[in-house]
Short mmCIF file of C-alpha atoms in Angstrom, two decimals:
data_model
loop_
_atom_site.label_atom_id
_atom_site.label_comp_id
_atom_site.label_asym_id
_atom_site.label_seq_id
_atom_site.Cartn_x
_atom_site.Cartn_y
_atom_site.Cartn_z
CA MET A 1201 8.67 -38.75 27.68
CA LYS A 1202 9.85 -36.33 24.66
CA LEU A 1203 12.38 -38.27 23.04
CA PRO A 1204 15.45 -35.71 23.35
CA GLU A 1205 17.77 -34.85 20.53
CA GLU A 1206 20.67 -35.62 22.56
CA PHE A 1207 19.59 -39.49 22.26
CA LEU A 1208 19.59 -39.51 18.38
CA HIS A 1209 23.19 -38.01 18.62
CA PHE A 1210 23.78 -40.72 20.61
CA ILE A 1211 22.74 -43.66 18.07
CA TRP A 1212 24.19 -41.79 15.33
CA GLN A 1213 27.96 -41.65 17.13
CA PHE A 1214 27.98 -45.09 18.38
CA ARG A 1215 26.32 -46.38 15.28
CA LEU A 1216 23.56 -48.36 17.60
CA TYR A 1217 21.12 -47.99 14.00
CA GLY A 1218 21.56 -51.75 13.39
CA SER A 1219 23.09 -51.82 10.25
CA GLN A 1220 26.21 -50.65 8.03
CA ARG A 1221 24.15 -50.65 4.84
CA LEU A 1222 21.08 -48.07 5.41
CA GLN A 1223 18.78 -46.31 3.07
CA LEU A 1224 17.54 -42.88 2.74
CA SER A 1225 13.91 -41.53 2.41
CA SER A 1226 14.67 -41.55 -0.98
CA GLY A 1227 15.36 -45.07 -1.50
CA GLU A 1228 19.30 -44.45 -2.35
CA ASP A 1229 21.25 -46.38 -0.51
CA LEU A 1230 23.92 -45.23 2.33
CA LEU A 1231 27.10 -46.47 4.05
CA VAL A 1232 28.16 -44.31 7.10
CA ILE A 1233 31.90 -44.64 6.44
CA GLU A 1234 33.02 -41.76 8.89
CA THR A 1235 29.98 -40.63 11.26
CA GLY A 1236 32.50 -37.47 11.98
CA MET A 1237 33.36 -35.05 15.14
CA PRO A 1238 30.78 -34.04 17.58
CA ASN A 1239 30.56 -29.98 17.33
CA LYS A 1240 29.80 -28.43 20.75
CA ASN A 1241 29.58 -24.88 19.24
CA ALA A 1242 27.30 -23.37 16.98
CA GLY A 1243 26.50 -24.71 13.50
CA PRO A 1244 25.82 -28.57 12.62
CA ASP A 1245 25.91 -31.22 15.31
CA PHE A 1246 28.58 -33.40 13.39
CA SER A 1247 31.53 -32.06 11.06
CA ARG A 1248 33.94 -33.96 8.80
CA ALA A 1249 31.45 -37.04 8.46
CA LYS A 1250 32.47 -39.27 5.36
CA LEU A 1251 29.33 -41.20 3.65
CA LEU A 1252 28.46 -43.13 0.55
CA ILE A 1253 25.27 -42.35 -0.78
CA GLY A 1254 24.70 -44.85 -4.17
CA ASN A 1255 28.02 -44.70 -5.83
CA THR A 1256 28.99 -41.13 -4.79
CA THR A 1257 31.72 -40.56 -1.71
CA TRP A 1258 30.58 -37.38 0.19
CA VAL A 1259 32.55 -35.22 3.04
CA GLY A 1260 30.74 -32.82 5.11
CA HIS A 1261 28.57 -32.16 8.19
CA VAL A 1262 25.55 -34.21 9.74
CA GLU A 1263 22.75 -32.32 11.50
CA ILE A 1264 20.22 -34.11 13.78
CA HIS A 1265 16.94 -33.31 14.83
CA VAL A 1266 13.51 -35.30 15.76
CA LYS A 1267 11.72 -34.30 12.96
CA SER A 1268 13.03 -33.02 9.48
CA SER A 1269 10.56 -29.90 10.06
CA ASP A 1270 12.50 -29.26 13.07
CA TRP A 1271 15.09 -27.47 9.92
CA LEU A 1272 13.09 -24.95 9.43
CA ILE A 1273 11.68 -24.45 12.94
CA HIS A 1274 15.52 -23.55 13.47
CA GLN A 1275 15.94 -21.44 10.55
CA HIS A 1276 18.68 -23.64 9.43
CA GLN A 1277 17.84 -22.56 5.73
CA LEU A 1278 18.82 -18.98 6.49
CA ASP A 1279 22.30 -19.81 8.10
CA ASP A 1280 25.17 -20.49 5.92
CA ALA A 1281 27.12 -22.78 8.16
CA TYR A 1282 24.31 -25.39 6.89
CA GLU A 1283 25.07 -25.51 3.29
CA ASN A 1284 27.57 -28.08 3.86
CA VAL A 1285 25.31 -30.18 5.59
CA ILE A 1286 25.48 -33.61 3.40
CA LEU A 1287 22.76 -35.68 5.58
CA HIS A 1288 19.90 -34.88 7.64
CA VAL A 1289 19.25 -37.53 10.67
CA VAL A 1290 15.96 -37.51 12.07
CA TYR A 1291 13.71 -39.72 13.95
CA GLU A 1292 10.41 -38.80 11.81
CA ASP A 1293 10.86 -37.83 8.17
CA ASP A 1294 7.85 -35.41 8.29
CA GLU A 1295 8.51 -32.87 6.02
CA PRO A 1296 11.10 -32.63 2.67
CA ILE A 1297 14.00 -30.35 3.01
CA TYR A 1298 15.33 -28.29 0.55
CA ARG A 1299 18.64 -26.49 0.13
CA ARG A 1300 18.88 -23.42 -1.64
CA ASP A 1301 19.89 -24.50 -5.03
CA GLY A 1302 16.75 -26.48 -5.09
CA THR A 1303 18.31 -30.05 -4.15
CA LEU A 1304 16.49 -32.38 -1.69
CA LEU A 1305 18.56 -32.78 1.53
CA PRO A 1306 19.31 -36.42 1.89
CA VAL A 1307 17.61 -38.18 5.03
CA LEU A 1308 18.15 -40.88 7.07
CA ARG A 1309 14.87 -41.66 9.58
CA LEU A 1310 16.45 -43.71 12.60
CA LYS A 1311 12.76 -44.58 13.86
CA GLY A 1312 12.99 -48.20 14.10
CA LEU A 1313 16.59 -48.84 13.21
CA PHE A 1314 17.72 -49.03 16.85
CA GLN A 1315 16.71 -51.55 19.47
CA ALA A 1316 13.38 -50.16 21.65
CA LYS A 1317 15.89 -51.33 25.01
CA LEU A 1318 17.99 -48.60 24.21
CA LEU A 1319 15.59 -45.62 24.69
CA GLU A 1320 13.94 -47.79 27.77
CA ASN A 1321 17.25 -47.72 29.38
CA TYR A 1322 17.76 -44.00 28.88
CA GLN A 1323 14.53 -42.67 29.87
CA GLN A 1324 14.52 -45.15 33.14
CA LEU A 1325 18.39 -44.01 33.71
CA ILE A 1326 17.51 -39.99 33.87
CA GLY A 1327 13.85 -40.73 35.15
CA SER A 1328 14.86 -42.53 38.65
CA ALA A 1329 14.78 -41.10 41.61
CA ASN A 1330 18.35 -42.06 42.59
CA ARG A 1331 20.25 -39.30 44.03
CA PHE A 1332 22.27 -39.41 40.87
CA PRO A 1333 21.13 -41.37 37.55
CA CYS A 1334 23.56 -44.49 37.70
CA GLU A 1335 23.88 -44.84 41.41
CA LYS A 1336 22.34 -48.41 41.34
CA GLN A 1337 24.91 -49.32 38.10
CA LEU A 1338 27.89 -47.60 39.01
CA ALA A 1339 29.98 -50.30 40.78
CA GLN A 1340 29.24 -52.42 37.77
CA VAL A 1341 31.03 -50.01 35.37
CA ASP A 1342 35.12 -50.85 34.98
CA GLU A 1343 36.99 -48.70 36.67
CA PHE A 1344 39.65 -48.26 34.13
CA LEU A 1345 36.75 -46.77 32.23
CA ILE A 1346 35.63 -44.56 34.74
CA ASN A 1347 38.91 -43.29 35.80
CA GLY A 1348 39.32 -42.15 32.10
CA PHE A 1349 36.23 -40.24 32.11
CA LEU A 1350 37.19 -38.91 35.48
CA SER A 1351 40.61 -37.71 34.03
CA ARG A 1352 38.56 -35.46 31.17
CA VAL A 1353 35.75 -34.66 33.71
CA LEU A 1354 38.62 -32.82 36.02
CA VAL A 1355 40.59 -30.85 32.81
CA GLU A 1356 36.85 -29.60 32.79
CA ARG A 1357 36.73 -28.50 36.32
CA LEU A 1358 40.30 -27.04 36.06
CA GLU A 1359 39.44 -25.03 32.77
CA TYR A 1360 36.24 -23.77 34.16
CA LYS A 1361 37.84 -22.55 37.62
CA SER A 1362 40.71 -20.98 35.58
CA ALA A 1363 38.57 -18.54 34.23
CA THR A 1364 38.42 -16.45 37.36
CA VAL A 1365 42.42 -17.05 37.74
CA TYR A 1366 42.85 -15.57 34.23
CA ALA A 1367 40.55 -12.49 34.97
CA THR A 1368 42.40 -11.72 38.12
CA VAL A 1369 45.54 -11.76 35.96
CA ALA A 1370 44.01 -9.64 33.37
CA GLU A 1371 43.12 -7.07 36.27
CA LEU A 1372 46.41 -6.72 37.54
CA GLN A 1373 48.08 -6.70 34.37
CA GLY A 1374 49.71 -9.58 33.76
CA ASN A 1375 51.15 -10.26 37.68
CA TRP A 1376 50.58 -13.70 38.25
CA ASP A 1377 52.50 -13.49 41.77
CA GLU A 1378 50.16 -10.82 42.81
CA THR A 1379 47.10 -13.26 41.62
CA PHE A 1380 48.36 -16.31 43.48
CA TYR A 1381 48.70 -14.16 46.78
CA ARG A 1382 45.35 -12.60 46.24
CA LEU A 1383 43.54 -16.24 45.48
CA LEU A 1384 45.38 -17.47 48.38
CA ALA A 1385 44.42 -15.10 50.88
CA LYS A 1386 40.83 -15.68 50.02
CA ASN A 1387 41.06 -19.58 50.07
CA PHE A 1388 42.78 -18.53 54.01
CA GLY A 1389 39.14 -17.48 54.71
CA PHE A 1390 37.70 -21.26 54.20
CA ASN A 1391 34.67 -20.05 52.62
CA ILE A 1392 33.09 -18.16 55.44
CA ASN A 1393 35.72 -15.66 55.68
CA ALA A 1394 37.05 -15.83 52.09
CA VAL A 1395 35.43 -12.14 51.29
CA PRO A 1396 37.26 -10.06 54.15
CA MET A 1397 40.44 -11.80 53.43
CA GLU A 1398 40.17 -11.31 49.48
CA LEU A 1399 39.71 -7.66 50.37
CA LEU A 1400 42.59 -7.46 52.44
CA ALA A 1401 44.76 -9.08 50.05
CA GLN A 1402 43.54 -6.05 47.86
CA SER A 1403 44.08 -3.26 50.28
CA LEU A 1404 47.58 -4.75 51.00
CA PRO A 1405 49.37 -5.42 48.00
CA GLN A 1406 52.21 -8.22 47.70
CA LYS A 1407 54.99 -5.89 46.92
CA LEU A 1408 54.31 -3.48 50.07
CA LEU A 1409 54.98 -6.37 52.36
CA ALA A 1410 57.88 -7.09 50.13
CA ARG A 1411 59.66 -3.94 51.57
CA TYR A 1412 59.12 -5.47 55.17
CA LYS A 1413 60.15 -8.82 54.43
CA ASP A 1414 63.06 -8.83 57.16
CA GLN A 1415 60.80 -7.27 59.96
CA PRO A 1416 57.94 -9.65 60.94
CA LEU A 1417 56.52 -7.61 63.50
CA GLN A 1418 55.76 -4.60 60.71
CA ILE A 1419 54.22 -7.41 58.63
CA GLU A 1420 52.01 -8.91 61.00
CA ALA A 1421 50.89 -4.73 62.15
CA LEU A 1422 49.94 -4.17 58.63
CA ILE A 1423 47.87 -7.74 57.79
CA PHE A 1424 46.34 -7.17 61.64
CA GLY A 1425 45.84 -3.65 61.35
CA GLN A 1426 43.96 -3.45 57.47
CA ALA A 1427 41.83 -6.52 58.81
CA GLY A 1428 40.50 -4.08 61.33
CA PHE A 1429 41.91 -5.56 64.56
CA LEU A 1430 43.84 -3.07 66.00
CA ASN A 1431 41.48 -0.62 66.55
CA GLN A 1432 41.10 -1.17 70.51
CA THR A 1433 42.73 -1.00 73.60
CA PHE A 1434 45.23 -3.47 74.70
CA ASP A 1435 46.68 -3.98 77.86
CA GLU A 1436 49.30 -6.85 76.38
CA ALA A 1437 52.66 -6.11 74.86
CA TYR A 1438 52.70 -7.47 71.66
CA PRO A 1439 49.27 -6.23 70.54
CA LEU A 1440 50.38 -2.99 71.68
CA GLN A 1441 53.84 -2.86 69.49
CA LEU A 1442 51.48 -3.91 66.75
CA LYS A 1443 48.91 -0.83 67.00
CA THR A 1444 52.15 1.31 67.58
CA GLU A 1445 53.60 -0.11 64.16
CA TYR A 1446 50.20 -0.05 62.26
CA LEU A 1447 49.53 3.69 63.04
CA PHE A 1448 53.46 4.50 61.72
CA LEU A 1449 52.64 2.31 58.71
CA LYS A 1450 49.30 3.51 58.13
CA LYS A 1451 50.05 7.26 58.04
CA LYS A 1452 53.40 6.39 55.67
CA HIS A 1453 51.71 4.41 53.40
CA LYS A 1454 48.43 5.79 53.53
CA LEU A 1455 46.50 3.23 53.75
CA MET A 1456 42.48 2.30 54.85
CA PRO A 1457 41.48 -0.66 57.12
CA ILE A 1458 38.87 -2.64 56.13
CA ASP A 1459 35.56 -3.10 57.84
CA ASN A 1460 36.00 -5.58 60.63
CA SER A 1461 32.35 -6.28 61.11
CA LEU A 1462 32.89 -8.67 57.97
CA TRP A 1463 34.94 -11.04 59.97
CA LYS A 1464 32.55 -13.99 61.15
CA PHE A 1465 33.15 -15.90 64.70
CA MET A 1466 30.02 -16.80 65.15
CA ARG A 1467 29.99 -20.89 65.22
CA MET A 1468 33.26 -21.68 64.47
CA ARG A 1469 35.74 -23.65 65.93
CA PRO A 1470 38.53 -21.76 67.61
CA GLN A 1471 41.18 -22.95 65.92
CA ASN A 1472 39.64 -21.47 62.76
CA PHE A 1473 38.75 -17.99 64.31
CA PRO A 1474 40.14 -15.23 61.44
CA THR A 1475 42.77 -13.95 63.92
CA LEU A 1476 44.65 -17.01 64.39
CA ARG A 1477 44.12 -17.48 60.52
CA LEU A 1478 45.59 -14.03 60.14
CA ALA A 1479 48.42 -15.13 62.13
CA GLN A 1480 49.03 -17.97 60.23
CA PHE A 1481 49.08 -15.94 57.15
CA ALA A 1482 51.26 -13.23 58.67
CA ALA A 1483 53.98 -16.32 59.12
CA LEU A 1484 53.61 -17.65 55.43
CA ILE A 1485 54.09 -14.37 54.25
CA ILE A 1486 57.33 -13.75 56.53
CA ARG A 1487 58.82 -17.14 55.34
CA SER A 1488 57.94 -17.09 51.73
CA ASN A 1489 56.98 -13.80 50.19
CA HIS A 1490 56.30 -14.24 46.23
CA LEU A 1491 55.60 -17.55 46.69
CA PHE A 1492 53.91 -18.09 43.71
CA SER A 1493 57.41 -17.72 42.12
CA LYS A 1494 58.79 -19.87 44.41
CA ILE A 1495 56.72 -22.56 43.65
CA LEU A 1496 57.35 -22.60 40.05
CA THR A 1497 60.58 -23.76 40.74
CA ILE A 1498 59.65 -26.43 42.87
CA LYS A 1499 59.64 -30.30 41.06
CA ASP A 1500 57.94 -32.67 44.06
CA ASP A 1501 54.74 -32.47 45.65
CA GLN A 1502 56.25 -32.90 48.86
CA SER A 1503 58.20 -30.15 48.90
CA ILE A 1504 55.47 -27.54 47.87
CA GLN A 1505 53.23 -28.74 50.87
CA LYS A 1506 55.95 -28.62 53.49
CA LEU A 1507 56.18 -24.54 52.64
CA PHE A 1508 52.73 -24.51 54.79
CA GLU A 1509 54.13 -26.38 57.61
CA ASP A 1510 55.93 -24.94 60.61
CA LEU A 1511 55.12 -21.48 60.38
CA PRO A 1512 56.54 -19.08 62.26
CA VAL A 1513 53.51 -18.04 64.01
CA ASN A 1514 54.28 -15.47 66.46
CA PRO A 1515 54.14 -16.99 70.11
CA PHE A 1516 51.43 -14.91 71.31
CA TRP A 1517 48.84 -16.90 69.70
CA LYS A 1518 49.89 -19.96 71.99
CA THR A 1519 47.86 -18.48 74.27
CA HIS A 1520 45.03 -16.38 72.40
CA TYR A 1521 42.16 -16.86 69.73
CA HIS A 1522 41.52 -13.35 70.35
CA PHE A 1523 43.79 -10.42 71.31
CA ASN A 1524 42.25 -9.43 74.29
CA LYS A 1525 41.10 -13.28 75.72
CA LYS A 1526 43.46 -15.93 76.61
CA ALA A 1527 42.65 -19.67 75.80
CA ASP A 1528 45.20 -22.87 76.62
CA LYS A 1529 46.92 -24.65 74.61
CA VAL A 1530 46.42 -23.31 70.98
CA SER A 1531 47.49 -25.11 68.04
CA LEU A 1532 49.48 -22.77 65.63
CA GLN A 1533 49.94 -25.02 63.16
CA LEU A 1534 47.63 -25.60 59.69
CA GLY A 1535 46.20 -28.60 59.99
CA ARG A 1536 46.55 -31.21 56.88
CA SER A 1537 42.94 -30.78 55.75
CA SER A 1538 43.91 -26.81 55.47
CA VAL A 1539 47.15 -27.77 53.56
CA ALA A 1540 45.02 -30.39 51.33
CA ASN A 1541 42.49 -27.26 50.89
CA PHE A 1542 45.43 -25.22 49.70
CA SER A 1543 46.83 -27.61 47.45
CA ILE A 1544 43.40 -28.81 45.60
CA ASN A 1545 42.18 -24.88 45.36
CA THR A 1546 44.69 -22.61 45.17
CA ILE A 1547 48.29 -24.33 44.19
CA SER A 1548 47.15 -26.91 41.67
CA LEU A 1549 44.39 -24.36 39.79
CA CYS A 1550 47.09 -21.86 39.62
CA LEU A 1551 50.13 -24.50 38.46
CA PHE A 1552 47.33 -25.81 35.50
CA ALA A 1553 46.07 -22.13 34.51
CA TYR A 1554 50.07 -20.74 34.31
CA GLY A 1555 50.83 -24.01 32.28
CA LYS A 1556 47.77 -23.53 30.05
CA ALA A 1557 48.69 -20.08 29.51
CA MET A 1558 52.00 -20.20 28.99
CA ASP A 1559 52.10 -23.29 26.93
CA GLN A 1560 54.06 -25.66 29.62
CA SER A 1561 52.46 -28.52 29.83
CA TYR A 1562 54.83 -29.74 32.39
CA LEU A 1563 53.17 -27.12 35.07
CA THR A 1564 49.82 -29.02 34.07
CA THR A 1565 51.18 -32.19 34.64
CA ARG A 1566 52.59 -31.08 37.82
CA ALA A 1567 49.04 -30.09 38.43
CA PHE A 1568 47.55 -33.48 37.89
CA SER A 1569 50.16 -34.95 40.52
CA LEU A 1570 49.99 -32.59 43.23
CA LEU A 1571 46.11 -33.45 43.28
CA GLU A 1572 47.22 -37.11 43.04
CA HIS A 1573 49.15 -36.43 46.42
CA THR A 1574 46.59 -34.76 48.00
CA PRO A 1575 43.90 -36.47 50.35
CA ALA A 1576 40.52 -36.60 48.96
CA GLU A 1577 37.96 -34.07 50.29
CA GLN A 1578 35.49 -35.35 52.95
CA ASN A 1579 31.90 -34.23 52.02
CA ALA A 1580 28.33 -35.32 51.23
CA VAL A 1581 28.76 -35.63 47.47
CA ILE A 1582 31.90 -37.81 47.87
CA ASP A 1583 29.90 -39.74 49.88
CA LEU A 1584 27.62 -40.65 47.37
CA TYR A 1585 29.51 -42.04 45.17
CA ARG A 1586 31.62 -44.08 47.87
CA LYS A 1587 28.44 -45.44 48.84
CA ALA A 1588 27.35 -46.41 45.32
CA GLY A 1589 31.02 -48.69 45.38
CA LEU A 1590 33.59 -46.21 43.64
CA GLU A 1591 36.76 -45.89 45.71
CA VAL A 1592 37.70 -42.34 46.16
CA HIS A 1593 41.45 -41.77 47.64
CA THR A 1594 43.11 -38.79 46.42
CA ALA A 1595 41.63 -35.07 45.28
CA PHE A 1596 42.29 -35.91 41.84
CA ASN A 1597 39.15 -38.11 41.87
CA SER A 1598 37.45 -36.20 44.52
CA GLN A 1599 37.54 -32.85 42.49
CA ALA A 1600 36.56 -34.56 39.09
CA LEU A 1601 33.69 -36.14 41.18
CA LEU A 1602 32.32 -32.90 42.08
CA GLN A 1603 32.30 -31.61 38.21
CA LEU A 1604 30.90 -34.79 37.50
CA LYS A 1605 27.59 -34.12 39.57
CA LYS A 1606 27.43 -30.60 39.13
CA THR A 1607 27.48 -30.64 35.44
CA TYR A 1608 26.76 -34.17 34.41
CA CYS A 1609 24.26 -35.85 36.91
CA ASN A 1610 22.48 -33.02 38.45
CA GLU A 1611 21.93 -31.94 34.37
CA LYS A 1612 20.91 -35.71 33.95
CA LYS A 1613 23.65 -35.65 31.26
CA CYS A 1614 23.88 -38.98 30.89
CA LEU A 1615 24.41 -39.30 27.05
CA ASN A 1616 27.71 -36.82 27.56
CA CYS A 1617 29.14 -39.08 30.09
CA GLY A 1618 31.45 -41.75 29.17
CA ILE A 1619 29.96 -43.29 32.31
CA GLY A 1620 26.28 -43.15 31.49
CA ILE A 1621 26.82 -44.19 27.65
CA LYS A 1622 29.00 -47.30 28.37
CA ILE A 1623 25.76 -48.40 30.62
CA LEU A 1624 23.55 -47.47 28.05
CA LYS A 1625 25.46 -49.35 25.13
CA LYS A 1626 25.53 -52.33 27.57
#
């Protein structure tokens, strides 16, 4: 296996080169006072390092390569950002590197300075056939350390997912209420019907529904009509009323329904049929228009989740999953897993994104709190970590683990992972 540059970053950052007092390739003594801060952007690998070379103290950047000749291969000699590099850390010093002013760039060769077992452990870790690299060692890592790193990973996940929120906010010219409404509608589609739900929300702005906030029948007519479910023949009174109302509202507001062939019913439990989800969505809109503004004022997690309980779903749906097909004992209310889904994928995300955008840290804290009070998802990824010995009770940890698996474990970035680093150092 080729020695990865990231492994040398690991050796440098955690001072695993065996001795405080080192010697450069030139023969000069080196004392590392501060290794510097890792740089994840363009430019040298570590910034603000502090070194004592001979009798002179230097402060600047550190660049790390497997071979010193990599400096030329990467063309750092042409980049002004590398003019303040004070030390070149390499595994093999195969070629002298000179600065533009002709002075020799100091070089620290790591080959032979760290324990061979470190590299062997790393190669075994990322070369393992386990379902994730540290599957066999995870149970040996201190729970406090794991939870600390998962907190950081959760922030990474929320920041990554916030990009979609900010893009929608920009599209809607800063309208956070409409953004939340669209994202919540998409979430009501539960993946399989997310696209038509999103298109429905785009075709039916919240401000239009707000005009009928005290008229439940009109809101239901707008939602089912725009979804394309009212362009058929009905025998029962309720759907006939909806169709009559919608034809009037469609003409009044110059509306165009979405393509109803987008909705999926196949291989779904009847409780998840889009018609029933739309009835629940309509009930939520009837109860709480401009929902995000209301959520921003709520102080406790339980009250947020209660917004999705006891929805005023039209009684017609007690005996129907479709408009023209009767059923027995239909449950009108959202299940706990559905409410948890909204808490995780819409409410906490929007609270975090809004808190960051408005520099209101108490809202990001509330986002974390909501996840801590929401049950963990049940899926194959979470089961992997549970079987490896990790206890996962809340969405705070389960969301972090989904990010950990995707961006660290799958990519085998053990040297960037607090858990992987702990295992390697041990």
